C-alpha cells in the first residue's frame, strides 16, 4: 500500500511513516488549470507540520503550511483556486474558471464595491492614506479593457467603507469623521448617491447626538426597506476620524420613514461585514475583533495589529418576519486566514467572505467549499455583469476578478 504521496519523498524514509496513522494521501491534487483540490480538508498532516500565523502585513494561507519538517505545499501555494469540497466547489467554478489580476492599486484599503447595473460601472472606495482623501473610484466595465478612474460626488462623502444598491441609489456606509475636509464637515453616517446625478444625501449621521464610530457595512431588508448596519471602532484605530469612540461596538437597524435607529446586537467585539440570505430570513455578521486596538484616546490612533486569538468569526441570526429583531445567534465560520472582512451571500445562499489573501466560499452551514487565492489582502468584493457571474475583488495592493458559476444576488 502506498502510504504517502510520491510528491513528498521525505516520507519514504522507512520507520517514520509507520509512526503516523491516517495521513491524508495525497494531500492535494490537480483538479484543473490553476485549480488544486485539497483532499479531506487535509485532515491529518504528516509531522512535523507548521503554518505561520498571519500578521497585519502578511496574511497566511493554507498553502503556507509546511509538512514533514519543511516541505512546502507548492501546488496549493500557487493555485488560483483551492477546492476543499470537490463536488460543490468544482460546481461553483464551472468548466472554465478564470482569475485575473486587473489593476495594481495602492496599499490603502479598497472597499465598498457597488455595481450599478444600469451604467455597467463598479463604484468603490479608497480610504486614506493619503490623509483626507475624498474621492471614490469607478471601474468602467463598458471599456475593453475596463478603466479605473477617480470619482467625486456632490457633495463629497468621506471614506465609504461598505455599500449596496437599493431603489435606484447607492447607499454608503460612510466611515470617516473630520471637522474640516475639502471645505466640509464629515461625520460617520449612512449616505445615498444617485448615480444619475452624482448627488449625495445624508440619511443619518448621529445616535442621539453622538457620532457613530465607523459605519462599516450595511445591507437592506428587501421586504421592509430597513437598513441593517455595523458600527465597529476602526475609524479611530486607523485615523479616519478625529474623535475617539463615543459608543460601544454594535450593530443597528435604521428605519428611513421614522428616522429611528434600533440596536440589534452589541455582543460582537468588532462587528464588520453584514449580509442577508436571499429570502432575508438569515442575517450574517462577522466579528473581526482579531484586528483591533485600544479605544482609550491616550494611545492616539493605535492602528490594528492582528491577534490570532481574537474574534474572527461569522455569526448567523434568524431575522423575525417583520424584520425588526435578530435572534438565535450562532457561530458559522472561524476564518483561518485573517479575519472575515467583506461578507456577501450569493444568489444560491452560499456565504462569501474576504479572508486575508483571498475569498472563501462557504455553504450556509459554514463548510468551506473553496478559496480564491490572491497575492494581496482582500477587503471586499462585488458581482458584476449581465448574469452577475463575475466577482471583482479589491483590497490593499490589487483589484482582480473571477469568472465562475456562482451568481450574486440581484440588487435593484
Ligand atoms: C514564517 O514567517 C517568518 C517571518 O515572516 C518567515 O521567516 C518563515 O519562513 C515563515 N515560516 C514558514 C514555515 O512559512
Ligand atoms: C523531522 O525532524 C525530526 C526531528 O529532527 C526527525 O526525528 C524526523 O525524522 C523528521 N521527519 C522527517 C519526515 O524527515
Ligand atoms: C482631516 O482632513 C484633513 C484634510 O482636510 C487631513 O489633513 C487630516 O489628516 C484629516 N484627519 C482625520 C482624522 O481624518
Ligand atoms: C457624474 O460623474 C461622472 C464621473 O465623473 C461623470 O462622467 C458624469 O458626467 C457625472 N454626471 C453628472 C450628471 O454630472
Ligand atoms: C418603519 O416605520 C414605519 C412608520 O412608523 C412603519 O410603518 C414600519 O413598519 C417600520 N418598519 C419596520 C420594519 O418596523
Ligand atoms: C488577544 O486576544 C485575546 C482574546 O481576546 C486576549 O486575551 C489577548 O489579551 C489579546 N492579546 C493582545 C496582545 O491584545
Ligand atoms: C500580484 O500579481 C500580479 C501579477 O499576477 C503582479 O502584477 C502584482 O504586482 C502582484 N501584486 C502584489 C501585491 O504582490
Short mmCIF file of C-alpha atoms and ligand atoms in Angstrom, two decimals:
data_model
loop_
_atom_site.label_atom_id
_atom_site.label_comp_id
_atom_site.label_asym_id
_atom_site.label_seq_id
_atom_site.Cartn_x
_atom_site.Cartn_y
_atom_site.Cartn_z
CA UNK A 1 0.00 0.00 0.00
CA UNK A 2 1.29 3.42 -0.90
CA UNK A 3 1.04 5.31 2.33
CA UNK A 4 2.20 8.72 1.25
CA UNK A 5 2.22 10.59 -2.00
CA UNK A 6 5.40 10.24 -4.01
CA UNK A 7 5.47 14.03 -4.25
CA UNK A 8 6.70 14.01 -0.64
CA UNK A 9 9.73 11.77 -0.94
CA UNK A 10 10.84 12.62 2.59
CA UNK A 11 8.22 10.24 3.88
CA UNK A 12 9.70 7.33 2.17
CA UNK A 13 12.26 7.14 4.94
CA UNK A 14 11.33 3.80 6.50
CA UNK A 15 10.10 3.87 10.05
CA UNK A 16 8.92 7.46 10.07
CA UNK A 17 5.84 6.63 8.10
CA UNK A 18 4.85 3.86 10.47
CA UNK A 19 4.81 6.28 13.38
CA UNK A 20 1.81 8.09 11.92
CA UNK A 21 -1.67 6.92 11.10
CA UNK A 22 -4.44 8.26 8.91
CA UNK A 23 -2.26 10.68 6.95
CA UNK A 24 -4.13 12.37 4.09
CA UNK A 25 -2.76 10.91 0.87
CA UNK A 26 -2.31 12.70 -1.36
CA UNK A 27 -2.82 15.96 0.49
CA UNK A 28 -3.54 17.83 -2.73
CA UNK A 29 -4.16 17.00 -6.36
CA UNK A 30 -4.59 18.94 -9.55
CA UNK A 31 -8.24 19.47 -10.48
CA UNK A 32 -7.88 21.78 -13.49
CA UNK A 33 -5.78 24.67 -14.78
CA UNK A 34 -4.88 26.60 -11.63
CA UNK A 35 -7.36 24.54 -9.60
CA UNK A 36 -5.97 22.40 -6.79
CA UNK A 37 -8.16 20.11 -4.68
CA UNK A 38 -7.31 19.55 -1.03
CA UNK A 39 -8.37 16.06 -0.03
CA UNK A 40 -10.46 15.57 3.11
CA UNK A 41 -9.62 19.11 4.27
CA UNK A 42 -6.03 17.83 4.79
CA UNK A 43 -7.36 16.34 8.00
CA UNK A 44 -4.17 14.52 9.01
CA UNK A 45 -0.92 16.22 8.06
CA UNK A 46 2.43 14.44 8.22
CA UNK A 47 4.64 15.51 11.12
CA UNK A 48 6.27 17.92 11.57
CA UNK A 49 3.83 20.39 10.04
CA UNK A 50 3.50 24.12 10.63
CA UNK A 51 1.51 27.11 9.41
CA UNK A 52 2.71 30.60 10.19
CA UNK A 53 0.37 33.00 11.96
CA UNK A 54 -0.90 35.91 9.96
CA UNK A 55 0.48 39.34 10.73
CA UNK A 56 -1.00 42.74 9.94
CA UNK A 57 1.19 42.94 6.86
CA UNK A 58 1.11 39.32 5.62
CA UNK A 59 -1.90 37.03 5.98
CA UNK A 60 -1.02 33.35 5.83
CA UNK A 61 -2.90 30.97 3.54
CA UNK A 62 -3.34 27.21 3.74
CA UNK A 63 -0.64 26.97 1.05
CA UNK A 64 1.89 28.42 3.50
CA UNK A 65 1.63 25.25 5.58
CA UNK A 66 4.78 23.15 5.53
CA UNK A 67 4.76 19.43 6.23
CA UNK A 68 7.44 16.85 7.01
CA UNK A 69 9.92 19.30 8.50
CA UNK A 70 9.67 21.95 5.85
CA UNK A 71 8.25 20.53 2.63
CA UNK A 72 6.15 23.23 1.03
CA UNK A 73 2.73 22.58 -0.50
CA UNK A 74 3.84 24.39 -3.66
CA UNK A 75 0.83 23.45 -5.75
CA UNK A 76 -1.57 24.71 -3.07
CA UNK A 77 0.51 27.86 -2.68
CA UNK A 78 0.37 28.72 -6.37
CA UNK A 79 -3.18 27.78 -7.36
CA UNK A 80 -5.76 30.49 -8.06
CA UNK A 81 -8.50 28.22 -6.72
CA UNK A 82 -8.14 25.86 -3.78
CA UNK A 83 -11.09 23.46 -3.65
CA UNK A 84 -11.99 21.75 -0.37
CA UNK A 85 -15.38 20.24 -1.26
CA UNK A 86 -14.80 18.65 -4.64
CA UNK A 87 -18.40 18.26 -5.73
CA UNK A 88 -19.79 21.65 -4.74
CA UNK A 89 -16.52 23.56 -5.08
CA UNK A 90 -15.99 22.47 -8.68
CA UNK A 91 -19.66 23.20 -9.41
CA UNK A 92 -19.11 26.80 -8.22
CA UNK A 93 -16.09 27.08 -10.52
CA UNK A 94 -17.77 25.59 -13.59
CA UNK A 95 -15.82 24.24 -16.54
CA UNK A 96 -13.73 27.32 -17.26
CA UNK A 97 -13.00 29.38 -14.14
CA UNK A 98 -10.68 32.35 -14.59
CA UNK A 99 -8.79 34.52 -12.14
CA UNK A 100 -7.20 37.73 -13.37
CA UNK A 101 -5.25 40.44 -11.51
CA UNK A 102 -6.53 43.58 -13.27
CA UNK A 103 -5.40 46.77 -11.51
CA UNK A 104 -2.41 47.47 -9.30
CA UNK A 105 -3.57 49.95 -6.65
CA UNK A 106 -2.00 51.49 -3.55
CA UNK A 107 -1.63 49.70 -0.22
CA UNK A 108 -4.59 51.73 1.09
CA UNK A 109 -7.79 49.89 1.96
CA UNK A 110 -10.13 49.49 -1.04
CA UNK A 111 -13.73 48.91 -0.06
CA UNK A 112 -17.45 49.43 -0.63
CA UNK A 113 -17.80 47.97 -4.13
CA UNK A 114 -21.26 48.60 -5.56
CA UNK A 115 -22.27 47.54 -9.06
CA UNK A 116 -24.63 49.93 -10.85
CA UNK A 117 -26.08 47.62 -13.49
CA UNK A 118 -27.78 50.40 -15.49
CA UNK A 119 -24.37 52.01 -16.08
CA UNK A 120 -22.36 48.78 -16.09
CA UNK A 121 -19.95 50.51 -13.69
CA UNK A 122 -18.49 49.37 -10.40
CA UNK A 123 -18.10 52.06 -7.74
CA UNK A 124 -15.61 51.51 -4.94
CA UNK A 125 -13.75 53.48 -2.32
CA UNK A 126 -10.16 54.08 -1.37
CA UNK A 127 -9.62 55.01 2.25
CA UNK A 128 -6.76 57.14 3.50
CA UNK A 129 -3.76 57.25 3.09
CA UNK A 130 -3.33 59.85 1.76
CA UNK A 131 -4.95 61.58 4.78
CA UNK A 132 -8.12 63.38 3.86
CA UNK A 133 -8.53 61.57 0.51
CA UNK A 134 -12.11 62.37 -0.56
CA UNK A 135 -12.82 60.84 -3.98
CA UNK A 136 -14.06 57.34 -4.73
CA UNK A 137 -13.08 55.17 -7.70
CA UNK A 138 -15.07 53.82 -10.64
CA UNK A 139 -14.31 50.81 -12.81
CA UNK A 140 -15.95 51.33 -16.19
CA UNK A 141 -16.85 47.87 -17.48
CA UNK A 142 -18.07 49.25 -20.80
CA UNK A 143 -14.45 49.76 -21.83
CA UNK A 144 -12.28 46.92 -23.07
CA UNK A 145 -10.11 46.58 -21.11
CA UNK A 146 -12.03 48.17 -18.19
CA UNK A 147 -10.73 51.51 -16.93
CA UNK A 148 -10.23 52.79 -13.40
CA UNK A 149 -10.80 56.46 -12.61
CA UNK A 150 -11.47 58.82 -9.72
CA UNK A 151 -14.98 60.00 -8.92
CA UNK A 152 -16.07 62.88 -6.70
CA UNK A 153 -19.72 63.04 -5.65
CA UNK A 154 -21.69 66.20 -4.87
CA UNK A 155 -21.31 66.85 -2.00
CA UNK A 156 -18.34 64.55 -1.38
CA UNK A 157 -18.65 61.59 1.00
CA UNK A 158 -15.68 60.73 3.17
CA UNK A 159 -14.48 57.13 3.41
CA UNK A 160 -17.37 54.85 2.40
CA UNK A 161 -16.43 51.51 3.92
CA UNK A 162 -19.41 49.47 2.72
CA UNK A 163 -22.22 49.92 0.27
CA UNK A 164 -25.17 48.45 -1.51
CA UNK A 165 -27.61 49.35 -4.26
CA UNK A 166 -31.28 49.86 -3.43
CA UNK A 167 -34.16 51.68 -5.10
CA UNK A 168 -32.01 53.28 -7.79
CA UNK A 169 -29.34 54.58 -5.44
CA UNK A 170 -26.09 53.53 -3.89
CA UNK A 171 -26.28 53.51 -0.10
CA UNK A 172 -22.91 54.06 1.53
CA UNK A 173 -21.70 53.24 4.99
CA UNK A 174 -19.63 56.42 5.35
CA UNK A 175 -16.98 55.64 7.94
CA UNK A 176 -14.96 58.85 8.22
CA UNK A 177 -15.22 61.81 10.57
CA UNK A 178 -13.38 65.08 10.04
CA UNK A 179 -14.12 68.60 11.24
CA UNK A 180 -12.82 70.15 8.05
CA UNK A 181 -12.06 68.25 4.92
CA UNK A 182 -12.46 69.56 1.39
CA UNK A 183 -14.37 72.54 2.81
CA UNK A 184 -16.97 70.36 4.56
CA UNK A 185 -17.52 68.70 7.89
CA UNK A 186 -17.93 64.94 7.59
CA UNK A 187 -19.42 62.61 10.19
CA UNK A 188 -19.89 58.87 10.17
CA UNK A 189 -23.30 58.02 8.74
CA UNK A 190 -25.46 56.49 6.05
CA UNK A 191 -25.40 58.41 2.76
CA UNK A 192 -27.01 57.82 -0.61
CA UNK A 193 -25.60 58.55 -4.06
CA UNK A 194 -27.82 58.93 -7.10
CA UNK A 195 -25.56 57.60 -9.87
CA UNK A 196 -27.53 59.52 -12.50
CA UNK A 197 -26.92 62.93 -10.96
CA UNK A 198 -23.88 62.27 -8.73
CA UNK A 199 -25.80 63.98 -5.87
CA UNK A 200 -25.50 62.60 -2.35
CA UNK A 201 -27.89 62.81 0.59
CA UNK A 202 -27.33 62.03 4.26
CA UNK A 203 -29.81 59.58 5.81
CA UNK A 204 -28.49 59.58 9.38
CA UNK A 205 -25.32 60.93 10.98
CA UNK A 206 -25.74 60.53 14.75
CA UNK A 207 -27.16 58.45 17.58
CA UNK A 208 -28.98 60.94 19.83
CA UNK A 209 -26.20 63.45 19.26
CA UNK A 210 -23.25 61.06 19.49
CA UNK A 211 -21.06 60.30 16.49
CA UNK A 212 -21.21 56.75 15.22
CA UNK A 213 -17.78 55.13 15.42
CA UNK A 214 -17.24 53.69 11.93
CA UNK A 215 -20.30 52.66 9.99
CA UNK A 216 -18.56 49.79 8.27
CA UNK A 217 -21.04 47.83 6.23
CA UNK A 218 -24.77 47.67 5.58
CA UNK A 219 -27.49 45.62 3.96
CA UNK A 220 -31.13 46.39 3.12
CA UNK A 221 -34.04 44.15 4.13
CA UNK A 222 -35.87 43.92 0.80
CA UNK A 223 -39.24 43.30 2.49
CA UNK A 224 -39.17 46.34 4.79
CA UNK A 225 -36.57 48.67 3.25
CA UNK A 226 -34.85 48.96 6.63
CA UNK A 227 -31.06 49.19 6.65
CA UNK A 228 -29.02 46.97 8.97
CA UNK A 229 -25.53 48.28 9.64
CA UNK A 230 -22.44 47.54 11.72
CA UNK A 231 -20.58 50.13 13.80
CA UNK A 232 -17.17 48.89 14.96
CA UNK A 233 -14.35 51.24 16.02
CA UNK A 234 -11.86 51.04 13.16
CA UNK A 235 -12.00 54.66 12.06
CA UNK A 236 -10.41 55.76 15.32
CA UNK A 237 -7.79 52.99 15.21
CA UNK A 238 -6.94 53.83 11.59
CA UNK A 239 -7.02 57.67 11.78
CA UNK A 240 -10.16 58.04 9.69
CA UNK A 241 -11.97 60.07 12.30
CA UNK A 242 -10.86 62.89 14.57
CA UNK A 243 -12.96 61.73 17.56
CA UNK A 244 -12.41 58.67 19.77
CA UNK A 245 -15.35 56.25 20.08
CA UNK A 246 -18.38 57.58 21.98
CA UNK A 247 -20.38 54.36 21.56
CA UNK A 248 -19.72 50.67 22.11
CA UNK A 249 -19.20 48.43 19.10
CA UNK A 250 -22.70 47.49 17.94
CA UNK A 251 -25.00 46.70 15.03
CA UNK A 252 -28.18 48.62 14.28
CA UNK A 253 -31.31 48.84 12.16
CA UNK A 254 -32.36 52.13 10.58
CA UNK A 255 -35.99 52.89 9.67
CA UNK A 256 -35.97 55.51 6.94
CA UNK A 257 -39.62 56.51 7.46
CA UNK A 258 -39.24 57.48 11.09
CA UNK A 259 -35.50 58.15 11.22
CA UNK A 260 -35.26 55.85 14.23
CA UNK A 261 -32.14 53.78 14.90
CA UNK A 262 -32.57 50.48 16.78
CA UNK A 263 -29.84 48.41 18.40
CA UNK A 264 -29.92 44.84 17.05
CA UNK A 265 -26.74 43.40 18.59
CA UNK A 266 -24.00 44.55 20.94
CA UNK A 267 -22.27 41.24 21.62
CA UNK A 268 -19.52 41.33 18.96
CA UNK A 269 -16.11 42.85 19.63
CA UNK A 270 -15.78 44.46 16.17
CA UNK A 271 -18.88 43.80 14.01
CA UNK A 272 -17.80 44.21 10.41
CA UNK A 273 -19.39 42.57 7.34
CA UNK A 274 -23.18 42.22 7.29
CA UNK A 275 -25.26 40.31 4.74
CA UNK A 276 -28.68 38.74 4.27
CA UNK A 277 -29.70 35.41 2.82
CA UNK A 278 -31.64 35.75 -0.47
CA UNK A 279 -35.02 35.45 1.33
CA UNK A 280 -33.94 37.92 4.06
CA UNK A 281 -34.54 35.29 6.76
CA UNK A 282 -30.92 34.95 7.97
CA UNK A 283 -28.62 37.84 8.83
CA UNK A 284 -24.88 37.18 8.91
CA UNK A 285 -22.50 39.47 10.78
CA UNK A 286 -18.75 38.95 11.01
CA UNK A 287 -16.74 39.79 14.12
CA UNK A 288 -13.23 40.87 13.18
CA UNK A 289 -12.06 41.66 16.71
CA UNK A 290 -8.79 39.87 15.95
CA UNK A 291 -7.79 43.15 14.31
CA UNK A 292 -8.37 45.99 16.73
CA UNK A 293 -6.62 48.31 19.13
CA UNK A 294 -7.24 50.17 22.39
CA UNK A 295 -10.04 52.78 22.27
CA UNK A 296 -8.54 54.93 25.02
CA UNK A 297 -7.53 58.23 23.35
CA UNK A 298 -4.33 58.36 25.41
CA UNK A 299 -2.91 55.83 22.90
CA UNK A 300 -3.78 58.04 19.93
CA UNK A 301 -4.71 56.24 16.73
CA UNK A 302 -3.19 52.84 17.55
CA UNK A 303 -3.58 51.02 14.22
CA UNK A 304 -4.93 47.47 14.12
CA UNK A 305 -2.42 44.73 14.89
CA UNK A 306 -3.58 41.16 14.21
CA UNK A 307 -4.19 38.99 17.28
CA UNK A 308 -4.58 35.32 16.30
CA UNK A 309 -6.66 34.51 19.39
CA UNK A 310 -9.10 37.38 18.93
CA UNK A 311 -12.51 37.02 17.26
CA UNK A 312 -12.60 36.26 13.54
CA UNK A 313 -15.96 34.59 13.22
CA UNK A 314 -19.05 34.88 11.08
CA UNK A 315 -22.28 34.60 13.10
CA UNK A 316 -25.76 33.84 11.76
CA UNK A 317 -29.01 35.15 13.24
CA UNK A 318 -32.65 34.48 12.40
CA UNK A 319 -34.48 37.61 11.25
CA UNK A 320 -38.05 37.99 12.58
CA UNK A 321 -40.70 38.08 9.86
CA UNK A 322 -41.32 41.82 10.43
CA UNK A 323 -37.58 42.41 10.12
CA UNK A 324 -37.24 44.14 13.49
CA UNK A 325 -35.35 41.56 15.54
CA UNK A 326 -32.49 39.16 15.12
CA UNK A 327 -32.31 36.11 17.37
CA UNK A 328 -30.68 32.69 17.73
CA UNK A 329 -27.10 33.91 17.24
CA UNK A 330 -24.82 31.05 16.29
CA UNK A 331 -21.25 30.90 15.02
CA UNK A 332 -20.91 29.73 11.44
CA UNK A 333 -17.24 30.04 10.48
CA UNK A 334 -13.88 30.83 12.02
CA UNK A 335 -11.81 32.48 9.28
CA UNK A 336 -8.46 30.69 9.22
CA UNK A 337 -6.51 33.15 7.07
CA UNK A 338 -7.02 36.55 8.62
CA UNK A 339 -10.44 38.00 9.50
CA UNK A 340 -13.77 37.65 7.65
CA UNK A 341 -13.90 41.21 6.31
CA UNK A 342 -16.17 41.66 3.28
CA UNK A 343 -19.26 39.45 3.59
CA UNK A 344 -21.94 38.76 0.98
CA UNK A 345 -24.39 35.99 0.19
CA UNK A 346 -24.65 34.54 -3.33
CA UNK A 347 -27.98 34.01 -5.09
CA UNK A 348 -27.95 30.34 -4.06
CA UNK A 349 -27.34 31.14 -0.37
CA UNK A 350 -23.60 30.38 -0.27
CA UNK A 351 -21.69 32.74 2.00
CA UNK A 352 -18.68 34.56 0.51
CA UNK A 353 -16.13 36.34 2.69
CA UNK A 354 -12.81 38.12 2.26
CA UNK A 355 -10.23 36.30 4.34
CA UNK A 356 -6.76 37.79 4.05
CA UNK A 357 -5.11 36.77 0.80
CA UNK A 358 -8.33 35.65 -0.87
CA UNK A 359 -12.00 34.95 -0.66
CA UNK A 360 -13.68 31.92 0.91
CA UNK A 361 -16.93 30.36 -0.32
CA UNK A 362 -18.97 28.54 2.35
CA UNK A 363 -22.26 26.73 2.37
CA UNK A 364 -24.91 28.11 4.76
CA UNK A 365 -23.72 25.70 7.46
CA UNK A 366 -20.24 27.22 7.26
CA UNK A 367 -18.48 24.41 5.40
CA UNK A 368 -15.63 25.81 3.31
CA UNK A 369 -16.13 24.78 -0.32
CA UNK A 370 -13.28 26.67 -1.95
CA UNK A 371 -10.89 29.59 -1.62
CA UNK A 372 -9.94 32.06 -4.34
CA UNK A 373 -6.31 32.95 -3.64
CA UNK A 374 -4.91 36.42 -4.21
CA UNK A 375 -1.49 37.94 -3.70
CA UNK A 376 -2.88 40.89 -1.72
CA UNK A 377 -5.23 41.25 1.27
CA UNK A 378 -8.81 41.40 0.04
CA UNK A 379 -11.22 43.72 1.83
CA UNK A 380 -14.36 43.30 -0.23
CA UNK A 381 -15.90 42.14 -3.50
CA UNK A 382 -18.99 42.53 -5.69
CA UNK A 383 -20.65 40.68 -8.53
CA UNK A 384 -20.97 42.37 -11.93
CA UNK A 385 -22.14 41.61 -15.45
CA UNK A 386 -25.46 40.71 -17.04
CA UNK A 387 -25.63 37.36 -15.24
CA UNK A 388 -23.81 38.51 -12.07
CA UNK A 389 -21.26 35.73 -12.56
CA UNK A 390 -18.14 37.89 -12.43
CA UNK A 391 -16.78 38.68 -8.98
CA UNK A 392 -14.50 41.70 -8.60
CA UNK A 393 -12.22 41.59 -5.56
CA UNK A 394 -10.36 44.55 -4.13
CA UNK A 395 -8.02 45.29 -1.27
CA UNK A 396 -4.59 46.52 -0.29
CA UNK A 397 -2.47 46.41 -3.44
CA UNK A 398 -4.83 44.96 -6.01
CA UNK A 399 -8.14 44.71 -7.83
CA UNK A 400 -8.82 41.38 -9.52
CA UNK A 401 -11.70 39.43 -10.95
CA UNK A 402 -13.05 35.91 -11.05
CA UNK A 403 -15.27 34.36 -13.72
CA UNK A 404 -17.20 31.37 -12.39
CA UNK A 405 -20.70 29.96 -11.99
CA UNK A 406 -21.54 31.50 -8.60
CA UNK A 407 -24.14 34.23 -9.15
CA UNK A 408 -24.63 37.24 -6.93
CA UNK A 409 -27.99 38.39 -5.59
CA UNK A 410 -29.59 40.96 -7.85
CA UNK A 411 -29.68 44.42 -6.23
CA UNK A 412 -32.27 46.86 -7.50
C1 LIG B 1 7.09 32.25 8.93
O1 LIG B 1 7.27 33.65 8.86
C2 LIG B 1 8.61 34.05 9.04
C3 LIG B 1 8.62 35.57 9.13
O2 LIG B 1 7.85 36.14 8.10
C4 LIG B 1 9.45 33.51 7.90
O3 LIG B 1 10.79 33.86 8.09
C5 LIG B 1 9.33 31.99 7.88
O4 LIG B 1 9.99 31.47 6.74
C6 LIG B 1 7.89 31.57 7.84
N1 LIG B 1 7.82 30.13 8.02
C7 LIG B 1 7.03 29.37 7.29
C8 LIG B 1 7.05 27.92 7.63
O5 LIG B 1 6.35 29.80 6.39
C1 LIG B 2 11.62 15.64 11.25
O1 LIG B 2 12.55 16.04 12.22
C2 LIG B 2 12.55 15.20 13.35
C3 LIG B 2 13.48 15.82 14.40
O2 LIG B 2 14.72 16.14 13.82
C4 LIG B 2 13.05 13.82 12.92
O3 LIG B 2 13.02 12.95 14.02
C5 LIG B 2 12.12 13.30 11.86
O4 LIG B 2 12.66 12.09 11.34
C6 LIG B 2 11.97 14.26 10.71
N1 LIG B 2 10.91 13.84 9.84
C7 LIG B 2 11.04 13.72 8.51
C8 LIG B 2 9.83 13.29 7.75
O5 LIG B 2 12.08 13.99 7.95
C1 LIG B 3 -8.94 65.59 8.24
O1 LIG B 3 -8.76 66.11 6.93
C2 LIG B 3 -7.54 66.78 6.75
C3 LIG B 3 -7.56 67.35 5.37
O2 LIG B 3 -8.51 68.37 5.31
C4 LIG B 3 -6.38 65.84 6.94
O3 LIG B 3 -5.17 66.53 6.84
C5 LIG B 3 -6.49 65.20 8.32
O4 LIG B 3 -5.50 64.20 8.44
C6 LIG B 3 -7.86 64.56 8.48
N1 LIG B 3 -7.96 63.99 9.82
C7 LIG B 3 -8.54 62.83 10.03
C8 LIG B 3 -8.50 62.32 11.44
O5 LIG B 3 -9.07 62.19 9.15
C1 LIG B 4 -21.10 62.07 -12.74
O1 LIG B 4 -19.72 61.80 -12.63
C2 LIG B 4 -19.20 61.10 -13.76
C3 LIG B 4 -17.77 60.71 -13.44
O2 LIG B 4 -17.04 61.82 -13.01
C4 LIG B 4 -19.31 61.96 -14.99
O3 LIG B 4 -18.84 61.25 -16.12
C5 LIG B 4 -20.78 62.29 -15.20
O4 LIG B 4 -20.91 63.19 -16.29
C6 LIG B 4 -21.37 62.96 -13.96
N1 LIG B 4 -22.80 63.08 -14.13
C7 LIG B 4 -23.43 64.25 -13.92
C8 LIG B 4 -24.91 64.25 -14.15
O5 LIG B 4 -22.83 65.26 -13.57
C1 LIG B 5 -40.71 51.81 9.95
O1 LIG B 5 -41.55 52.83 10.39
C2 LIG B 5 -42.80 52.90 9.72
C3 LIG B 5 -43.52 54.13 10.22
O2 LIG B 5 -43.78 54.02 11.61
C4 LIG B 5 -43.56 51.64 9.94
O3 LIG B 5 -44.76 51.67 9.18
C5 LIG B 5 -42.74 50.44 9.51
O4 LIG B 5 -43.40 49.24 9.83
C6 LIG B 5 -41.39 50.47 10.20
N1 LIG B 5 -40.57 49.38 9.68
C7 LIG B 5 -40.36 48.30 10.41
C8 LIG B 5 -39.55 47.24 9.77
O5 LIG B 5 -40.78 48.17 11.55
C1 LIG B 6 -5.51 38.74 22.02
O1 LIG B 6 -6.86 38.35 22.18
C2 LIG B 6 -7.07 37.60 23.35
C3 LIG B 6 -8.51 37.12 23.29
O2 LIG B 6 -9.38 38.19 23.14
C4 LIG B 6 -6.77 38.45 24.57
O3 LIG B 6 -6.94 37.68 25.74
C5 LIG B 6 -5.33 38.92 24.47
O4 LIG B 6 -5.07 39.80 25.53
C6 LIG B 6 -5.09 39.62 23.17
N1 LIG B 6 -3.68 39.94 23.05
C7 LIG B 6 -3.26 41.16 22.79
C8 LIG B 6 -1.78 41.33 22.64
O5 LIG B 6 -4.02 42.11 22.66
C1 LIG B 7 0.24 40.24 -7.82
O1 LIG B 7 0.48 39.56 -9.02
C2 LIG B 7 0.45 40.40 -10.18
C3 LIG B 7 0.65 39.54 -11.41
O2 LIG B 7 -0.20 38.46 -11.41
C4 LIG B 7 1.52 41.44 -10.10
O3 LIG B 7 1.44 42.28 -11.22
C5 LIG B 7 1.32 42.26 -8.83
O4 LIG B 7 2.36 43.15 -8.67
C6 LIG B 7 1.26 41.36 -7.61
N1 LIG B 7 0.83 42.19 -6.50
C7 LIG B 7 1.29 42.07 -5.27
C8 LIG B 7 0.71 42.99 -4.24
O5 LIG B 7 2.14 41.23 -4.99
#
